[in-house]
C-alpha cells in the first residue's frame, strides 16, 4: 500500500500536557504536535505560538485559565507557518508580534503555505472554517524588542536564520527560560523545507550562549534542566548535519533529488526514524537541502501543487 502523503494519514488526536518550566512560565505540548508557550506577568499574559486553528487555540486558552485569570495581552508568533499562526484570532490579544522578516513572508507566501499545510496536516486543521484569514502582526521588530508585562521583562529576538529566515525566540531573563519555536526540537524531526542549513547551527549556538535552564521547543517535551537543554541542542544540530551533508554530497557530483533522498535516508533512518513527524518532514527536508547545496539561498515557495509533484517524484 502506498504511503500517505506527509501527515495525511495521521488522524489520531494527541494527548496534551501543560508543564510549568519556570515561575509563571508554561509549555503546552501535544506528543509531537506544535507547542505553545505561556508567560504570566504582573498584569497580563503573553502566549507564544497561536496553533493552527481557533479550535486548537482554545485548548491553550483553557490551560491558561487553569492557572491565571489575567488577560492575554500579547501573542508572539515565532515564524509565519500556518500551523503556528492561523489560530491567532481566538486569543483576542491587542498585540500580535512577529519579526519584520516573518511578516514579509506572510505577504510573500502565507496563502501558499496555508494551502500546502492544509493538505499536509488535515487533523490539525479540523474546524478551519473559523479561521478569518491570514494572520498579520500589529507589531514587528528587526533584531530585538523588549516587552514589559508589569515588572517582568521579556526579550524577543531574531538570533539568525534557521527554521525560516524570520525566526524569533522569546527570552525571560528573570527565570533563564527561552521559547525557541521550531529552531529547537526534542525527539521530533526538524522541518527544514523553508530552512537555512548553513545558518541554523550558528543560531543554535547563539541560543546556547544564553545558557537557558529550560526551553520550550517547537515540538516535543519541555526541556527542563541544562543537561536536557544541551541534549536537545546537540540532537537538533545532529539532525540538521545528518540531513544536509549526504544531500550536499549528491548535489556536488550532479546526482538527482531521488539519489539525495536515498542518501539522506541511509544516514538519518538509523538515528531518527522514531522521531515524531520524521516521515512527514523527510521529503521536504531533502528537497531543501538539495536546493541549498545547489546554491539556492531563498527557499522556493511550497504550494499544494509543488508538494504533490515532489512527493510523486520521490515515490517513483
mmCIF file of C-alpha atoms in Angstrom:
data_model
loop_
_atom_site.group_PDB
_atom_site.id
_atom_site.type_symbol
_atom_site.label_atom_id
_atom_site.label_comp_id
_atom_site.label_asym_id
_atom_site.label_seq_id
_atom_site.Cartn_x
_atom_site.Cartn_y
_atom_site.Cartn_z
ATOM 1 C CA UNK A 1 0.000 0.000 0.000
ATOM 2 C CA UNK A 2 1.300 3.448 -0.918
ATOM 3 C CA UNK A 3 2.498 5.671 1.897
ATOM 4 C CA UNK A 4 0.205 8.525 2.873
ATOM 5 C CA UNK A 5 1.481 11.960 1.914
ATOM 6 C CA UNK A 6 3.048 13.906 4.807
ATOM 7 C CA UNK A 7 0.677 13.576 7.805
ATOM 8 C CA UNK A 8 -2.478 12.984 5.762
ATOM 9 C CA UNK A 9 -2.880 9.568 7.381
ATOM 10 C CA UNK A 10 -2.304 10.775 10.956
ATOM 11 C CA UNK A 11 -5.823 11.307 12.269
ATOM 12 C CA UNK A 12 -5.251 10.324 15.913
ATOM 13 C CA UNK A 13 -5.906 13.062 18.450
ATOM 14 C CA UNK A 14 -2.825 13.783 20.575
ATOM 15 C CA UNK A 15 -2.708 13.991 24.362
ATOM 16 C CA UNK A 16 -1.803 17.478 25.549
ATOM 17 C CA UNK A 17 0.341 18.467 28.533
ATOM 18 C CA UNK A 18 0.759 21.795 30.303
ATOM 19 C CA UNK A 19 4.097 21.875 32.095
ATOM 20 C CA UNK A 20 5.463 24.603 34.368
ATOM 21 C CA UNK A 21 9.037 25.325 33.270
ATOM 22 C CA UNK A 22 9.692 28.361 35.452
ATOM 23 C CA UNK A 23 7.885 30.759 37.755
ATOM 24 C CA UNK A 24 4.734 31.666 35.818
ATOM 25 C CA UNK A 25 6.073 30.021 32.646
ATOM 26 C CA UNK A 26 4.445 27.066 30.908
ATOM 27 C CA UNK A 27 4.889 24.838 27.870
ATOM 28 C CA UNK A 28 1.785 23.481 26.142
ATOM 29 C CA UNK A 29 2.861 20.281 24.348
ATOM 30 C CA UNK A 30 0.993 17.615 22.413
ATOM 31 C CA UNK A 31 3.001 14.471 21.587
ATOM 32 C CA UNK A 32 4.909 15.978 18.670
ATOM 33 C CA UNK A 33 2.232 18.411 17.502
ATOM 34 C CA UNK A 34 3.113 22.134 17.547
ATOM 35 C CA UNK A 35 3.806 23.522 21.014
ATOM 36 C CA UNK A 36 2.777 26.842 22.533
ATOM 37 C CA UNK A 37 4.266 28.783 25.432
ATOM 38 C CA UNK A 38 2.737 30.892 28.185
ATOM 39 C CA UNK A 39 4.383 33.746 30.106
ATOM 40 C CA UNK A 40 2.451 35.216 33.040
ATOM 41 C CA UNK A 41 3.391 38.732 34.036
ATOM 42 C CA UNK A 42 2.143 41.088 36.721
ATOM 43 C CA UNK A 43 -0.759 42.415 34.702
ATOM 44 C CA UNK A 44 -1.134 40.214 31.665
ATOM 45 C CA UNK A 45 -0.223 37.042 29.784
ATOM 46 C CA UNK A 46 1.917 36.517 26.702
ATOM 47 C CA UNK A 47 1.267 33.436 24.577
ATOM 48 C CA UNK A 48 3.986 32.181 22.221
ATOM 49 C CA UNK A 49 2.580 30.446 19.103
ATOM 50 C CA UNK A 50 -1.106 30.551 18.237
ATOM 51 C CA UNK A 51 -1.732 26.980 16.979
ATOM 52 C CA UNK A 52 -3.273 26.105 13.605
ATOM 53 C CA UNK A 53 -6.916 26.984 14.262
ATOM 54 C CA UNK A 54 -9.069 28.789 16.800
ATOM 55 C CA UNK A 55 -10.293 25.334 17.875
ATOM 56 C CA UNK A 56 -6.767 24.307 18.906
ATOM 57 C CA UNK A 57 -6.030 27.755 20.338
ATOM 58 C CA UNK A 58 -8.916 27.311 22.769
ATOM 59 C CA UNK A 59 -7.146 24.268 24.210
ATOM 60 C CA UNK A 60 -4.218 26.534 25.083
ATOM 61 C CA UNK A 61 -6.564 29.182 26.471
ATOM 62 C CA UNK A 62 -8.288 26.588 28.657
ATOM 63 C CA UNK A 63 -4.900 25.678 30.141
ATOM 64 C CA UNK A 64 -4.079 29.337 30.736
ATOM 65 C CA UNK A 65 -7.345 29.791 32.583
ATOM 66 C CA UNK A 66 -6.452 26.926 34.900
ATOM 67 C CA UNK A 67 -3.534 28.948 36.264
ATOM 68 C CA UNK A 68 -4.487 32.627 35.891
ATOM 69 C CA UNK A 69 -7.393 34.931 35.139
ATOM 70 C CA UNK A 70 -5.136 37.715 33.843
ATOM 71 C CA UNK A 71 -5.921 38.892 30.307
ATOM 72 C CA UNK A 72 -3.953 37.624 27.312
ATOM 73 C CA UNK A 73 -2.362 40.856 26.156
ATOM 74 C CA UNK A 74 0.410 39.682 23.818
ATOM 75 C CA UNK A 75 0.741 36.923 21.224
ATOM 76 C CA UNK A 76 4.193 36.227 19.802
ATOM 77 C CA UNK A 77 4.482 34.270 16.562
ATOM 78 C CA UNK A 78 7.990 32.933 16.098
ATOM 79 C CA UNK A 79 7.532 32.497 12.332
ATOM 80 C CA UNK A 80 4.918 32.528 9.608
ATOM 81 C CA UNK A 81 3.885 28.866 9.167
ATOM 82 C CA UNK A 82 0.147 28.239 9.051
ATOM 83 C CA UNK A 83 0.171 25.603 11.800
ATOM 84 C CA UNK A 84 1.656 28.226 14.123
ATOM 85 C CA UNK A 85 -0.337 31.338 13.333
ATOM 86 C CA UNK A 86 -3.854 30.729 11.994
ATOM 87 C CA UNK A 87 -5.423 30.245 15.438
ATOM 88 C CA UNK A 88 -4.481 33.779 16.456
ATOM 89 C CA UNK A 89 -7.967 35.267 16.357
ATOM 90 C CA UNK A 90 -9.112 33.141 19.326
ATOM 91 C CA UNK A 91 -6.836 34.946 21.788
ATOM 92 C CA UNK A 92 -8.121 38.454 21.200
ATOM 93 C CA UNK A 93 -4.654 39.763 22.078
ATOM 94 C CA UNK A 94 -4.231 43.512 21.434
ATOM 95 C CA UNK A 95 -0.586 42.951 20.470
ATOM 96 C CA UNK A 96 0.438 40.337 17.886
ATOM 97 C CA UNK A 97 4.208 40.309 17.401
ATOM 98 C CA UNK A 98 6.397 38.939 14.589
ATOM 99 C CA UNK A 99 9.795 39.796 13.211
ATOM 100 C CA UNK A 100 9.884 42.060 10.159
ATOM 101 C CA UNK A 101 11.148 39.133 8.098
ATOM 102 C CA UNK A 102 8.328 36.863 9.259
ATOM 103 C CA UNK A 103 5.721 39.455 8.325
ATOM 104 C CA UNK A 104 7.344 39.750 4.912
ATOM 105 C CA UNK A 105 6.992 36.012 4.469
ATOM 106 C CA UNK A 106 3.281 36.165 5.307
ATOM 107 C CA UNK A 107 2.943 38.669 2.467
ATOM 108 C CA UNK A 108 5.175 36.713 0.107
ATOM 109 C CA UNK A 109 3.992 33.144 0.694
ATOM 110 C CA UNK A 110 1.445 32.994 3.514
ATOM 111 C CA UNK A 111 -1.519 31.943 1.373
ATOM 112 C CA UNK A 112 0.514 29.318 -0.471
ATOM 113 C CA UNK A 113 1.815 27.945 2.824
ATOM 114 C CA UNK A 114 -1.721 27.742 4.211
ATOM 115 C CA UNK A 115 -2.935 25.769 1.193
ATOM 116 C CA UNK A 116 0.092 23.471 1.366
ATOM 117 C CA UNK A 117 -0.110 22.788 5.107
ATOM 118 C CA UNK A 118 -3.856 22.208 4.940
ATOM 119 C CA UNK A 119 -3.161 19.125 2.793
ATOM 120 C CA UNK A 120 -0.183 18.044 4.896
ATOM 121 C CA UNK A 121 -1.977 18.202 8.286
ATOM 122 C CA UNK A 122 -5.726 17.596 7.864
ATOM 123 C CA UNK A 123 -6.150 16.707 11.558
ATOM 124 C CA UNK A 124 -4.632 19.990 12.731
ATOM 125 C CA UNK A 125 -6.985 21.977 10.514
ATOM 126 C CA UNK A 126 -10.237 20.494 11.764
ATOM 127 C CA UNK A 127 -12.504 23.463 12.402
ATOM 128 C CA UNK A 128 -10.664 25.537 9.791
ATOM 129 C CA UNK A 129 -13.925 27.264 8.872
ATOM 130 C CA UNK A 130 -13.382 29.581 11.854
ATOM 131 C CA UNK A 131 -10.082 30.943 10.529
ATOM 132 C CA UNK A 132 -10.800 34.532 9.442
ATOM 133 C CA UNK A 133 -7.850 34.780 7.054
ATOM 134 C CA UNK A 134 -4.108 35.240 7.129
ATOM 135 C CA UNK A 135 -2.658 36.340 10.468
ATOM 136 C CA UNK A 136 -0.930 39.732 10.400
ATOM 137 C CA UNK A 137 1.077 41.226 13.267
ATOM 138 C CA UNK A 138 0.238 44.518 14.919
ATOM 139 C CA UNK A 139 3.899 44.986 15.892
ATOM 140 C CA UNK A 140 7.159 43.944 14.246
ATOM 141 C CA UNK A 141 10.838 44.229 15.097
ATOM 142 C CA UNK A 142 14.108 43.926 13.218
ATOM 143 C CA UNK A 143 16.695 42.469 15.613
ATOM 144 C CA UNK A 144 15.078 42.614 19.060
ATOM 145 C CA UNK A 145 12.421 44.229 21.179
ATOM 146 C CA UNK A 146 11.508 44.327 24.855
ATOM 147 C CA UNK A 147 8.040 43.855 26.303
ATOM 148 C CA UNK A 148 7.222 44.539 29.947
ATOM 149 C CA UNK A 149 4.413 42.515 31.483
ATOM 150 C CA UNK A 150 4.310 44.773 34.520
ATOM 151 C CA UNK A 151 7.770 44.381 36.041
ATOM 152 C CA UNK A 152 8.507 41.167 34.144
ATOM 153 C CA UNK A 153 10.839 41.846 31.220
ATOM 154 C CA UNK A 154 10.548 39.702 28.101
ATOM 155 C CA UNK A 155 13.101 39.890 25.285
ATOM 156 C CA UNK A 156 12.002 38.916 21.771
ATOM 157 C CA UNK A 157 14.921 38.432 19.410
ATOM 158 C CA UNK A 158 15.959 37.301 15.962
ATOM 159 C CA UNK A 159 19.191 35.340 16.564
ATOM 160 C CA UNK A 160 19.750 34.225 12.967
ATOM 161 C CA UNK A 161 18.174 32.276 10.153
ATOM 162 C CA UNK A 162 17.255 28.679 10.943
ATOM 163 C CA UNK A 163 13.831 27.039 10.515
ATOM 164 C CA UNK A 164 12.888 30.099 8.423
ATOM 165 C CA UNK A 165 14.540 33.401 7.589
ATOM 166 C CA UNK A 166 12.495 35.251 10.201
ATOM 167 C CA UNK A 167 12.603 33.077 13.327
ATOM 168 C CA UNK A 168 12.129 34.736 16.697
ATOM 169 C CA UNK A 169 12.971 33.449 20.159
ATOM 170 C CA UNK A 170 11.494 34.678 23.431
ATOM 171 C CA UNK A 171 13.772 35.021 26.468
ATOM 172 C CA UNK A 172 12.585 35.550 30.026
ATOM 173 C CA UNK A 173 15.747 36.660 31.856
ATOM 174 C CA UNK A 174 14.442 36.534 35.428
ATOM 175 C CA UNK A 175 13.821 32.780 35.024
ATOM 176 C CA UNK A 176 16.521 32.000 32.415
ATOM 177 C CA UNK A 177 13.911 30.316 30.207
ATOM 178 C CA UNK A 178 13.633 30.505 26.432
ATOM 179 C CA UNK A 179 10.863 29.757 23.962
ATOM 180 C CA UNK A 180 12.577 28.807 20.699
ATOM 181 C CA UNK A 181 9.855 27.867 18.259
ATOM 182 C CA UNK A 182 10.990 25.315 15.699
ATOM 183 C CA UNK A 183 14.663 26.261 15.867
ATOM 184 C CA UNK A 184 14.970 23.573 18.557
ATOM 185 C CA UNK A 185 13.062 20.274 18.648
ATOM 186 C CA UNK A 186 13.109 17.365 21.076
ATOM 187 C CA UNK A 187 12.645 13.858 19.740
ATOM 188 C CA UNK A 188 10.832 15.353 16.795
ATOM 189 C CA UNK A 189 12.137 15.817 13.287
ATOM 190 C CA UNK A 190 13.073 19.348 12.312
ATOM 191 C CA UNK A 191 11.026 20.648 9.408
ATOM 192 C CA UNK A 192 13.648 22.139 7.093
ATOM 193 C CA UNK A 193 11.581 22.803 3.971
ATOM 194 C CA UNK A 194 11.906 26.577 4.453
ATOM 195 C CA UNK A 195 15.152 26.422 6.390
ATOM 196 C CA UNK A 196 18.708 27.642 6.095
ATOM 197 C CA UNK A 197 21.085 24.788 6.883
ATOM 198 C CA UNK A 198 24.230 26.910 6.621
ATOM 199 C CA UNK A 199 22.984 29.331 9.300
ATOM 200 C CA UNK A 200 20.971 27.070 11.596
ATOM 201 C CA UNK A 201 23.944 25.695 13.547
ATOM 202 C CA UNK A 202 25.186 29.178 14.418
ATOM 203 C CA UNK A 203 21.696 30.147 15.539
ATOM 204 C CA UNK A 204 21.664 27.126 17.853
ATOM 205 C CA UNK A 205 24.996 28.315 19.250
ATOM 206 C CA UNK A 206 23.501 31.765 19.833
ATOM 207 C CA UNK A 207 20.707 30.132 21.833
ATOM 208 C CA UNK A 208 23.192 28.044 23.815
ATOM 209 C CA UNK A 209 25.097 31.216 24.720
ATOM 210 C CA UNK A 210 22.157 32.302 26.884
ATOM 211 C CA UNK A 211 22.688 29.128 28.956
ATOM 212 C CA UNK A 212 18.944 28.604 29.490
ATOM 213 C CA UNK A 213 17.850 26.476 32.412
ATOM 214 C CA UNK A 214 14.757 25.443 30.436
ATOM 215 C CA UNK A 215 13.456 25.643 26.873
ATOM 216 C CA UNK A 216 10.007 25.239 25.386
ATOM 217 C CA UNK A 217 10.904 23.769 21.972
ATOM 218 C CA UNK A 218 8.795 23.872 18.840
ATOM 219 C CA UNK A 219 7.785 20.233 19.173
ATOM 220 C CA UNK A 220 8.391 17.598 21.799
ATOM 221 C CA UNK A 221 8.561 17.647 25.565
ATOM 222 C CA UNK A 222 9.519 20.716 27.549
ATOM 223 C CA UNK A 223 13.265 20.783 28.218
ATOM 224 C CA UNK A 224 13.909 21.199 31.923
ATOM 225 C CA UNK A 225 17.421 21.486 33.298
ATOM 226 C CA UNK A 226 20.598 22.464 31.496
ATOM 227 C CA UNK A 227 21.510 18.844 30.788
ATOM 228 C CA UNK A 228 18.265 18.225 28.900
ATOM 229 C CA UNK A 229 18.616 21.553 27.081
ATOM 230 C CA UNK A 230 22.140 20.656 25.949
ATOM 231 C CA UNK A 231 20.968 17.235 24.785
ATOM 232 C CA UNK A 232 18.200 18.770 22.671
ATOM 233 C CA UNK A 233 20.517 21.367 21.138
ATOM 234 C CA UNK A 234 23.016 18.644 20.239
ATOM 235 C CA UNK A 235 20.406 16.305 18.760
ATOM 236 C CA UNK A 236 18.897 19.149 16.716
ATOM 237 C CA UNK A 237 22.333 20.002 15.334
ATOM 238 C CA UNK A 238 22.990 16.336 14.551
ATOM 239 C CA UNK A 239 19.667 16.041 12.720
ATOM 240 C CA UNK A 240 20.487 19.053 10.552
ATOM 241 C CA UNK A 241 24.010 17.894 9.726
ATOM 242 C CA UNK A 242 22.854 14.352 9.016
ATOM 243 C CA UNK A 243 20.287 15.705 6.576
ATOM 244 C CA UNK A 244 22.369 18.300 4.777
ATOM 245 C CA UNK A 245 25.711 16.513 4.457
ATOM 246 C CA UNK A 246 24.571 13.499 2.368
ATOM 247 C CA UNK A 247 22.281 15.642 0.202
ATOM 248 C CA UNK A 248 25.140 18.057 -0.479
ATOM 249 C CA UNK A 249 27.456 15.228 -1.487
ATOM 250 C CA UNK A 250 24.922 14.019 -4.029
ATOM 251 C CA UNK A 251 24.362 17.535 -5.378
ATOM 252 C CA UNK A 252 28.119 18.112 -5.698
ATOM 253 C CA UNK A 253 28.516 15.154 -8.034
ATOM 254 C CA UNK A 254 25.471 16.100 -10.101
ATOM 255 C CA UNK A 255 23.194 13.434 -8.650
ATOM 256 C CA UNK A 256 19.405 13.556 -8.645
ATOM 257 C CA UNK A 257 16.950 14.501 -5.953
ATOM 258 C CA UNK A 258 15.924 10.861 -5.657
ATOM 259 C CA UNK A 259 19.573 9.900 -5.082
ATOM 260 C CA UNK A 260 19.786 12.588 -2.394
ATOM 261 C CA UNK A 261 16.634 11.143 -0.789
ATOM 262 C CA UNK A 262 18.228 7.685 -0.656
ATOM 263 C CA UNK A 263 21.485 9.087 0.765
ATOM 264 C CA UNK A 264 19.721 11.084 3.490
ATOM 265 C CA UNK A 265 17.578 8.085 4.450
ATOM 266 C CA UNK A 266 20.679 5.933 4.782
ATOM 267 C CA UNK A 267 22.178 8.476 7.195
ATOM 268 C CA UNK A 268 19.074 9.521 9.135
ATOM 269 C CA UNK A 269 16.853 6.441 9.364
ATOM 270 C CA UNK A 270 19.039 4.595 11.889
ATOM 271 C CA UNK A 271 19.130 7.618 14.218
ATOM 272 C CA UNK A 272 15.836 9.436 13.792
ATOM 273 C CA UNK A 273 13.164 7.170 12.318
ATOM 274 C CA UNK A 274 11.320 7.008 15.656
ATOM 275 C CA UNK A 275 11.121 10.798 15.969
ATOM 276 C CA UNK A 276 7.722 12.497 15.671
ATOM 277 C CA UNK A 277 6.816 13.622 12.119
ATOM 278 C CA UNK A 278 10.032 12.102 10.750
ATOM 279 C CA UNK A 279 8.429 10.625 7.642
ATOM 280 C CA UNK A 280 6.346 13.765 7.211
ATOM 281 C CA UNK A 281 9.385 16.062 7.140
ATOM 282 C CA UNK A 282 11.849 13.959 5.203
ATOM 283 C CA UNK A 283 10.851 14.743 1.594
ATOM 284 C CA UNK A 284 10.675 18.483 2.270
ATOM 285 C CA UNK A 285 13.983 18.399 4.146
ATOM 286 C CA UNK A 286 15.779 16.566 1.355
ATOM 287 C CA UNK A 287 14.358 18.915 -1.272
ATOM 288 C CA UNK A 288 15.525 21.991 0.625
ATOM 289 C CA UNK A 289 18.950 20.526 1.449
ATOM 290 C CA UNK A 290 19.462 19.641 -2.216
ATOM 291 C CA UNK A 291 18.388 23.138 -3.321
ATOM 292 C CA UNK A 292 20.650 24.863 -0.805
ATOM 293 C CA UNK A 293 23.573 22.710 -1.863
ATOM 294 C CA UNK A 294 22.841 23.784 -5.459
ATOM 295 C CA UNK A 295 23.182 27.422 -4.412
ATOM 296 C CA UNK A 296 19.511 28.365 -3.930
ATOM 297 C CA UNK A 297 19.656 30.637 -0.879
ATOM 298 C CA UNK A 298 15.988 31.641 -0.599
ATOM 299 C CA UNK A 299 13.759 28.586 -0.168
ATOM 300 C CA UNK A 300 11.341 28.082 -3.019
ATOM 301 C CA UNK A 301 7.681 28.634 -2.172
ATOM 302 C CA UNK A 302 5.829 25.452 -1.294
ATOM 303 C CA UNK A 303 2.377 25.121 -2.822
ATOM 304 C CA UNK A 304 -0.074 22.228 -2.717
ATOM 305 C CA UNK A 305 0.820 21.502 -6.342
ATOM 306 C CA UNK A 306 4.563 21.554 -5.719
ATOM 307 C CA UNK A 307 4.103 19.285 -2.682
ATOM 308 C CA UNK A 308 2.415 16.651 -4.815
ATOM 309 C CA UNK A 309 4.905 16.885 -7.657
ATOM 310 C CA UNK A 310 7.804 16.426 -5.257
ATOM 311 C CA UNK A 311 6.092 13.539 -3.472
ATOM 312 C CA UNK A 312 5.272 11.754 -6.726
ATOM 313 C CA UNK A 313 8.872 12.137 -7.956
ATOM 314 C CA UNK A 314 10.248 10.565 -4.782
ATOM 315 C CA UNK A 315 7.853 7.615 -4.978
ATOM 316 C CA UNK A 316 8.950 6.594 -8.482
#
